[in-house]
């Protein structure tokens, strides 16, 4: 049985694709056979973040329309065994994602023995975003500590609770997880930024992790290597912890408390 | 705001304002989209009723929703034409 995880947020630019790439990679690093699908038809970017943009031949829409089979379209990841990328189409319009088509692709992936299918949702609440969450078993809601992101996350939670198959068929609801990204412990400590507990209180869903704001994310996307591979950076460690929690392990939160730098450190800098 | 705080770079703690605003808007939006969306219709109806008695322009009636403690208050502001 494959588990379908949708990475969503409502708002754009909060780190959905970064998170999709890192969560999918993290699951694969645990030995779980994982596929990650880009649902952002017309504006594909997962291929760039995963560093496989030059190996794209066929895409999600080609598979749905029968122009290629899954085997031809899936791109094997270079950084993790057990990981495959299904890129979005860059040329078609979003209506090319039909509900039946998406369902068939997901079923086929399940038959091929995938343990996890990670769906990278486009921003917004339109067709593509709804298609990405329709078949979800679990949803990771990516939220920045910022008013518009929190509000949009709440909207998307409402849509998960009304438009997902699980909701429509009255099955056990989609399991929701909160992932706070671009978090600055310093600014939160100084009362300039919503804290992760504020956000959790507002959205009322379990916290999967807190990913700190970091330069490592840009370095990762520059190189096309998912951030989780940036060894010994807080971002990578925070994603690894989140994967552990997702799989039922207990990990204390890290990188959420602000330690005031000492005088020496303030004088001589250092990051 | 003084020159002292300017020099020492005192920062504003605005996160609590953000949280309060979000608590209100999220609570309202969760109740359903029926929430404040009826305000335009309410305004139209009010204009129709009041126009029976006084000659006013539609924009002379302002309808808004406010939160006071645990209550939501609909505030209606009607500006009557100037008497010459």
GROMACS .gro file of C-alpha atoms in nm:
model
  355
    1UNK     CA    1   0.000   0.000   0.000
    2UNK     CA    2   0.153   0.332  -0.105
    3UNK     CA    3   0.105   0.636   0.116
    4UNK     CA    4   0.031   0.958  -0.069
    5UNK     CA    5   0.175   1.272   0.093
    6UNK     CA    6   0.072   1.612  -0.037
    7UNK     CA    7   0.299   1.909   0.028
    8UNK     CA    8   0.080   2.216   0.019
    9UNK     CA    9   0.048   2.570   0.155
   10UNK     CA   10  -0.195   2.785  -0.038
   11UNK     CA   11   0.055   3.069  -0.051
   12UNK     CA   12   0.343   3.066  -0.299
   13UNK     CA   13   0.710   3.097  -0.218
   14UNK     CA   14   0.694   2.946   0.130
   15UNK     CA   15   0.908   2.641   0.049
   16UNK     CA   16   0.675   2.374  -0.090
   17UNK     CA   17   0.912   2.253  -0.360
   18UNK     CA   18   1.217   2.273  -0.131
   19UNK     CA   19   1.022   2.069   0.122
   20UNK     CA   20   0.891   1.820  -0.136
   21UNK     CA   21   1.245   1.758  -0.258
   22UNK     CA   22   1.385   1.716   0.092
   23UNK     CA   23   1.101   1.507   0.233
   24UNK     CA   24   1.105   1.275  -0.070
   25UNK     CA   25   1.484   1.246  -0.051
   26UNK     CA   26   1.470   1.184   0.324
   27UNK     CA   27   1.221   0.901   0.284
   28UNK     CA   28   1.433   0.747   0.009
   29UNK     CA   29   1.745   0.774   0.228
   30UNK     CA   30   1.556   0.560   0.481
   31UNK     CA   31   1.532   0.289   0.216
   32UNK     CA   32   1.170   0.359   0.126
   33UNK     CA   33   1.084   0.352  -0.242
   34UNK     CA   34   0.959   0.703  -0.312
   35UNK     CA   35   0.824   0.898  -0.609
   36UNK     CA   36   0.789   1.276  -0.609
   37UNK     CA   37   0.545   1.433  -0.853
   38UNK     CA   38   0.536   1.797  -0.963
   39UNK     CA   39   0.172   1.910  -0.992
   40UNK     CA   40   0.262   2.263  -1.100
   41UNK     CA   41   0.173   2.225  -1.468
   42UNK     CA   42   0.302   2.516  -1.673
   43UNK     CA   43   0.549   2.629  -1.406
   44UNK     CA   44   0.754   2.323  -1.329
   45UNK     CA   45   1.042   2.369  -1.090
   46UNK     CA   46   1.083   2.048  -0.896
   47UNK     CA   47   1.316   1.923  -1.172
   48UNK     CA   48   1.548   2.220  -1.111
   49UNK     CA   49   1.545   2.179  -0.733
   50UNK     CA   50   1.617   1.807  -0.774
   51UNK     CA   51   1.888   1.879  -1.032
   52UNK     CA   52   1.739   1.660  -1.305
   53UNK     CA   53   1.615   1.931  -1.544
   54UNK     CA   54   1.836   1.813  -1.829
   55UNK     CA   55   1.710   1.460  -1.808
   56UNK     CA   56   1.342   1.542  -1.854
   57UNK     CA   57   1.206   1.375  -2.166
   58UNK     CA   58   0.846   1.290  -2.081
   59UNK     CA   59   0.629   1.443  -1.811
   60UNK     CA   60   0.324   1.385  -1.593
   61UNK     CA   61   0.080   1.506  -1.861
   62UNK     CA   62   0.242   1.281  -2.126
   63UNK     CA   63   0.176   0.985  -1.898
   64UNK     CA   64  -0.183   1.092  -1.826
   65UNK     CA   65  -0.254   1.135  -2.197
   66UNK     CA   66  -0.090   0.804  -2.288
   67UNK     CA   67   0.196   0.955  -2.493
   68UNK     CA   68   0.448   0.782  -2.266
   69UNK     CA   69   0.440   0.520  -1.996
   70UNK     CA   70   0.541   0.576  -1.637
   71UNK     CA   71   0.863   0.388  -1.680
   72UNK     CA   72   0.973   0.629  -1.955
   73UNK     CA   73   0.877   0.941  -1.761
   74UNK     CA   74   1.015   0.861  -1.416
   75UNK     CA   75   1.363   1.006  -1.362
   76UNK     CA   76   1.590   0.824  -1.122
   77UNK     CA   77   1.742   1.060  -0.867
   78UNK     CA   78   2.122   1.091  -0.861
   79UNK     CA   79   2.153   1.163  -0.490
   80UNK     CA   80   1.936   0.895  -0.335
   81UNK     CA   81   1.859   0.539  -0.435
   82UNK     CA   82   1.490   0.445  -0.429
   83UNK     CA   83   1.389   0.795  -0.543
   84UNK     CA   84   1.217   0.885  -0.869
   85UNK     CA   85   1.096   1.220  -1.002
   86UNK     CA   86   0.791   1.275  -1.222
   87UNK     CA   87   0.820   1.627  -1.364
   88UNK     CA   88   0.528   1.852  -1.456
   89UNK     CA   89   0.460   1.956  -1.811
   90UNK     CA   90   0.597   2.298  -1.897
   91UNK     CA   91   0.381   2.355  -2.204
   92UNK     CA   92   0.031   2.226  -2.133
   93UNK     CA   93  -0.231   2.402  -1.928
   94UNK     CA   94  -0.336   2.289  -1.585
   95UNK     CA   95  -0.663   2.139  -1.708
   96UNK     CA   96  -0.459   1.857  -1.857
   97UNK     CA   97  -0.458   1.708  -1.508
   98UNK     CA   98  -0.781   1.512  -1.503
   99UNK     CA   99  -0.897   1.344  -1.186
  100UNK     CA  100  -0.913   1.003  -1.357
  101UNK     CA  101  -0.570   1.056  -1.511
  102UNK     CA  102  -0.408   1.151  -1.180
  103UNK     CA  103  -0.575   0.860  -1.004
  104UNK     CA  104  -0.449   0.614  -1.265
  105UNK     CA  105  -0.089   0.738  -1.238
  106UNK     CA  106  -0.102   0.709  -0.858
  107UNK     CA  107  -0.248   0.357  -0.882
  108UNK     CA  108   0.021   0.254  -1.130
  109UNK     CA  109   0.293   0.384  -0.898
  110UNK     CA  110   0.142   0.182  -0.617
  111UNK     CA  111   0.145  -0.131  -0.834
  112UNK     CA  112   0.513  -0.068  -0.905
  113UNK     CA  113   0.583  -0.108  -0.536
  114UNK     CA  114   0.631   0.252  -0.428
  115UNK     CA  115   0.602   0.304  -0.053
  116UNK     CA  116   0.553   0.679  -0.068
  117UNK     CA  117   0.426   0.918  -0.333
  118UNK     CA  118   0.502   1.283  -0.258
  119UNK     CA  119   0.280   1.533  -0.441
  120UNK     CA  120   0.432   1.881  -0.477
  121UNK     CA  121   0.130   2.112  -0.498
  122UNK     CA  122   0.124   2.437  -0.692
  123UNK     CA  123   0.037   2.756  -0.502
  124UNK     CA  124  -0.320   2.875  -0.492
  125UNK     CA  125  -0.647   2.689  -0.447
  126UNK     CA  126  -0.725   2.623  -0.811
  127UNK     CA  127  -0.745   2.304  -1.013
  128UNK     CA  128  -0.379   2.198  -0.988
  129UNK     CA  129  -0.369   2.247  -0.611
  130UNK     CA  130  -0.696   2.060  -0.566
  131UNK     CA  131  -0.571   1.772  -0.786
  132UNK     CA  132  -0.256   1.751  -0.572
  133UNK     CA  133  -0.457   1.707  -0.252
  134UNK     CA  134  -0.751   1.501  -0.382
  135UNK     CA  135  -0.587   1.162  -0.323
  136UNK     CA  136  -0.381   1.254  -0.016
  137UNK     CA  137  -0.345   1.018   0.279
  138UNK     CA  138  -0.133   1.271   0.463
  139UNK     CA  139  -0.072   1.641   0.407
  140UNK     CA  140   0.225   1.850   0.509
  141UNK     CA  141   0.118   2.213   0.530
  142UNK     CA  142   0.420   2.438   0.479
  143UNK     CA  143   0.381   2.767   0.663
  144UNK     CA  144   0.603   3.072   0.711
  145UNK     CA  145   0.581   3.274   1.031
  146UNK     CA  146   0.400   3.552   0.851
  147UNK     CA  147   0.033   3.656   0.845
  148UNK     CA  148  -0.061   3.582   0.485
  149UNK     CA  149   0.102   3.240   0.492
  150UNK     CA  150  -0.078   3.139   0.812
  151UNK     CA  151  -0.413   3.251   0.680
  152UNK     CA  152  -0.364   3.070   0.349
  153UNK     CA  153  -0.258   2.755   0.533
  154UNK     CA  154  -0.585   2.766   0.721
  155UNK     CA  155  -0.772   2.801   0.391
  156UNK     CA  156  -0.594   2.505   0.237
  157UNK     CA  157  -0.669   2.296   0.548
  158UNK     CA  158  -1.037   2.374   0.492
  159UNK     CA  159  -1.006   2.257   0.132
  160UNK     CA  160  -0.833   1.934   0.239
  161UNK     CA  161  -1.119   1.874   0.481
  162UNK     CA  162  -1.382   1.924   0.212
  163UNK     CA  163  -1.238   1.823  -0.125
  164UNK     CA  164  -1.006   1.530  -0.057
  165UNK     CA  165  -1.134   1.185  -0.152
  166UNK     CA  166  -1.103   1.080   0.210
  167UNK     CA  167  -1.336   1.364   0.312
  168UNK     CA  168  -1.583   1.310   0.029
  169UNK     CA  169  -1.605   0.935   0.088
  170UNK     CA  170  -1.629   0.981   0.464
  171UNK     CA  171  -1.318   0.775   0.532
  172UNK     CA  172  -1.063   0.848   0.800
  173UNK     CA  173  -0.959   1.211   0.738
  174UNK     CA  174  -0.630   1.313   0.577
  175UNK     CA  175  -0.360   1.323   0.842
  176UNK     CA  176  -0.240   1.683   0.863
  177UNK     CA  177   0.108   1.799   0.964
  178UNK     CA  178   0.239   2.149   1.017
  179UNK     CA  179   0.587   2.230   0.891
  180UNK     CA  180   0.706   2.580   0.978
  181UNK     CA  181   0.977   2.697   0.738
  182UNK     CA  182   1.203   3.003   0.713
  183UNK     CA  183   1.195   3.034   1.091
  184UNK     CA  184   1.422   3.280   1.265
  185UNK     CA  185   1.463   3.191   1.636
  186UNK     CA  186   1.619   3.533   1.698
  187UNK     CA  187   1.334   3.733   1.551
  188UNK     CA  188   1.075   3.510   1.719
  189UNK     CA  189   1.257   3.553   2.050
  190UNK     CA  190   1.252   3.930   2.010
  191UNK     CA  191   0.880   3.937   1.942
  192UNK     CA  192   0.925   4.037   1.580
  193UNK     CA  193   0.803   3.710   1.434
  194UNK     CA  194   0.523   3.470   1.515
  195UNK     CA  195   0.663   3.177   1.715
  196UNK     CA  196   0.605   2.821   1.601
  197UNK     CA  197   0.378   2.772   1.902
  198UNK     CA  198   0.173   3.075   1.794
  199UNK     CA  199   0.131   2.920   1.450
  200UNK     CA  200   0.040   2.583   1.591
  201UNK     CA  201  -0.213   2.744   1.823
  202UNK     CA  202  -0.370   2.924   1.528
  203UNK     CA  203  -0.383   2.630   1.288
  204UNK     CA  204  -0.443   2.355   1.547
  205UNK     CA  205  -0.264   2.072   1.372
  206UNK     CA  206   0.031   1.864   1.497
  207UNK     CA  207   0.376   2.010   1.441
  208UNK     CA  208   0.603   1.799   1.221
  209UNK     CA  209   0.902   2.029   1.238
  210UNK     CA  210   1.052   2.374   1.223
  211UNK     CA  211   1.299   2.449   0.945
  212UNK     CA  212   1.520   2.749   1.018
  213UNK     CA  213   1.578   3.030   0.770
  214UNK     CA  214   1.915   2.956   0.616
  215UNK     CA  215   2.153   3.041   0.339
  216UNK     CA  216   2.197   2.669   0.282
  217UNK     CA  217   1.861   2.653   0.101
  218UNK     CA  218   1.976   2.888  -0.175
  219UNK     CA  219   2.307   2.703  -0.205
  220UNK     CA  220   2.110   2.382  -0.240
  221UNK     CA  221   1.878   2.513  -0.512
  222UNK     CA  222   2.170   2.679  -0.693
  223UNK     CA  223   2.330   2.338  -0.727
  224UNK     CA  224   2.015   2.133  -0.779
  225UNK     CA  225   2.078   1.922  -0.471
  226UNK     CA  226   1.788   1.895  -0.224
  227UNK     CA  227   1.863   2.087   0.099
  228UNK     CA  228   1.846   1.770   0.309
  229UNK     CA  229   2.181   1.668   0.151
  230UNK     CA  230   2.360   1.981   0.277
  231UNK     CA  231   2.542   1.784   0.545
  232UNK     CA  232   2.558   1.922   0.900
  233UNK     CA  233   2.356   2.233   0.824
  234UNK     CA  234   2.064   2.312   1.058
  235UNK     CA  235   1.826   2.296   0.759
  236UNK     CA  236   1.931   1.943   0.665
  237UNK     CA  237   1.923   1.827   1.026
  238UNK     CA  238   1.579   1.983   1.079
  239UNK     CA  239   1.447   1.800   0.769
  240UNK     CA  240   1.605   1.473   0.886
  241UNK     CA  241   1.434   1.516   1.224
  242UNK     CA  242   1.104   1.587   1.051
  243UNK     CA  243   1.137   1.266   0.847
  244UNK     CA  244   1.202   1.074   1.169
  245UNK     CA  245   0.892   1.222   1.331
  246UNK     CA  246   0.688   1.149   1.020
  247UNK     CA  247   0.789   0.785   1.053
  248UNK     CA  248   0.682   0.779   1.416
  249UNK     CA  249   1.009   0.848   1.594
  250UNK     CA  250   1.053   1.104   1.870
  251UNK     CA  251   1.301   1.384   1.813
  252UNK     CA  252   1.319   1.698   2.024
  253UNK     CA  253   1.289   2.022   1.826
  254UNK     CA  254   1.624   2.176   1.739
  255UNK     CA  255   1.721   2.519   1.606
  256UNK     CA  256   1.416   2.688   1.756
  257UNK     CA  257   1.573   2.860   2.056
  258UNK     CA  258   1.779   3.173   2.035
  259UNK     CA  259   2.109   3.176   2.219
  260UNK     CA  260   2.233   3.526   2.265
  261UNK     CA  261   2.587   3.540   2.126
  262UNK     CA  262   2.858   3.625   2.378
  263UNK     CA  263   3.056   3.948   2.363
  264UNK     CA  264   3.351   3.787   2.186
  265UNK     CA  265   3.133   3.637   1.921
  266UNK     CA  266   2.959   3.969   1.871
  267UNK     CA  267   3.290   4.150   1.837
  268UNK     CA  268   3.453   3.902   1.607
  269UNK     CA  269   3.148   3.797   1.412
  270UNK     CA  270   3.123   3.450   1.277
  271UNK     CA  271   2.801   3.281   1.179
  272UNK     CA  272   1.029   5.698   1.967
  273UNK     CA  273   1.335   5.880   2.090
  274UNK     CA  274   1.683   5.929   1.953
  275UNK     CA  275   1.807   5.685   2.219
  276UNK     CA  276   1.605   5.396   2.086
  277UNK     CA  277   1.711   5.501   1.740
  278UNK     CA  278   2.079   5.475   1.832
  279UNK     CA  279   2.046   5.148   2.020
  280UNK     CA  280   1.824   4.998   1.754
  281UNK     CA  281   1.523   4.913   1.966
  282UNK     CA  282   1.299   4.681   1.767
  283UNK     CA  283   0.923   4.670   1.759
  284UNK     CA  284   0.757   4.356   1.891
  285UNK     CA  285   0.484   4.326   1.632
  286UNK     CA  286   0.433   3.949   1.644
  287UNK     CA  287   0.160   3.977   1.906
  288UNK     CA  288  -0.034   4.210   1.676
  289UNK     CA  289  -0.001   3.953   1.396
  290UNK     CA  290  -0.128   3.677   1.621
  291UNK     CA  291  -0.429   3.875   1.736
  292UNK     CA  292  -0.527   3.968   1.382
  293UNK     CA  293  -0.491   3.610   1.266
  294UNK     CA  294  -0.701   3.478   1.553
  295UNK     CA  295  -0.987   3.700   1.440
  296UNK     CA  296  -0.967   3.642   1.068
  297UNK     CA  297  -0.913   3.267   1.092
  298UNK     CA  298  -1.200   3.222   1.337
  299UNK     CA  299  -1.425   3.420   1.107
  300UNK     CA  300  -1.322   3.234   0.793
  301UNK     CA  301  -1.364   2.897   0.961
  302UNK     CA  302  -1.728   2.965   1.045
  303UNK     CA  303  -1.786   2.944   0.675
  304UNK     CA  304  -1.763   3.175   0.385
  305UNK     CA  305  -2.115   3.291   0.464
  306UNK     CA  306  -1.950   3.519   0.723
  307UNK     CA  307  -1.894   3.875   0.615
  308UNK     CA  308  -1.991   3.799   0.256
  309UNK     CA  309  -2.349   3.899   0.329
  310UNK     CA  310  -2.240   4.255   0.403
  311UNK     CA  311  -2.274   4.385   0.044
  312UNK     CA  312  -2.629   4.247   0.023
  313UNK     CA  313  -2.712   4.392   0.363
  314UNK     CA  314  -2.589   4.727   0.247
  315UNK     CA  315  -2.803   4.712  -0.068
  316UNK     CA  316  -3.112   4.626   0.133
  317UNK     CA  317  -3.047   4.904   0.380
  318UNK     CA  318  -3.012   5.154   0.099
  319UNK     CA  319  -3.345   5.037  -0.044
  320UNK     CA  320  -3.526   5.068   0.289
  321UNK     CA  321  -3.382   5.403   0.387
  322UNK     CA  322  -3.435   5.546   0.039
  323UNK     CA  323  -3.809   5.508   0.099
  324UNK     CA  324  -3.787   5.779   0.360
  325UNK     CA  325  -3.477   5.983   0.292
  326UNK     CA  326  -3.297   6.054  -0.032
  327UNK     CA  327  -2.946   5.913   0.007
  328UNK     CA  328  -2.667   5.782  -0.210
  329UNK     CA  329  -2.565   5.418  -0.179
  330UNK     CA  330  -2.217   5.522  -0.073
  331UNK     CA  331  -2.361   5.715   0.221
  332UNK     CA  332  -2.419   5.386   0.400
  333UNK     CA  333  -2.114   5.210   0.538
  334UNK     CA  334  -2.143   4.862   0.679
  335UNK     CA  335  -1.858   4.695   0.864
  336UNK     CA  336  -1.788   4.407   1.094
  337UNK     CA  337  -1.596   4.459   1.415
  338UNK     CA  338  -1.490   4.242   1.700
  339UNK     CA  339  -1.544   4.362   2.055
  340UNK     CA  340  -1.430   4.105   2.307
  341UNK     CA  341  -1.618   3.786   2.225
  342UNK     CA  342  -1.883   3.959   2.017
  343UNK     CA  343  -1.893   4.046   1.655
  344UNK     CA  344  -2.057   4.380   1.599
  345UNK     CA  345  -2.210   4.498   1.273
  346UNK     CA  346  -2.155   4.865   1.248
  347UNK     CA  347  -2.386   5.063   1.020
  348UNK     CA  348  -2.306   5.421   0.946
  349UNK     CA  349  -2.561   5.628   0.760
  350UNK     CA  350  -2.477   5.978   0.650
  351UNK     CA  351  -2.787   6.185   0.590
  352UNK     CA  352  -2.779   6.455   0.323
  353UNK     CA  353  -2.685   6.801   0.436
  354UNK     CA  354  -2.975   7.029   0.516
  355UNK     CA  355  -2.946   7.356   0.338
   0.00000   0.00000   0.00000
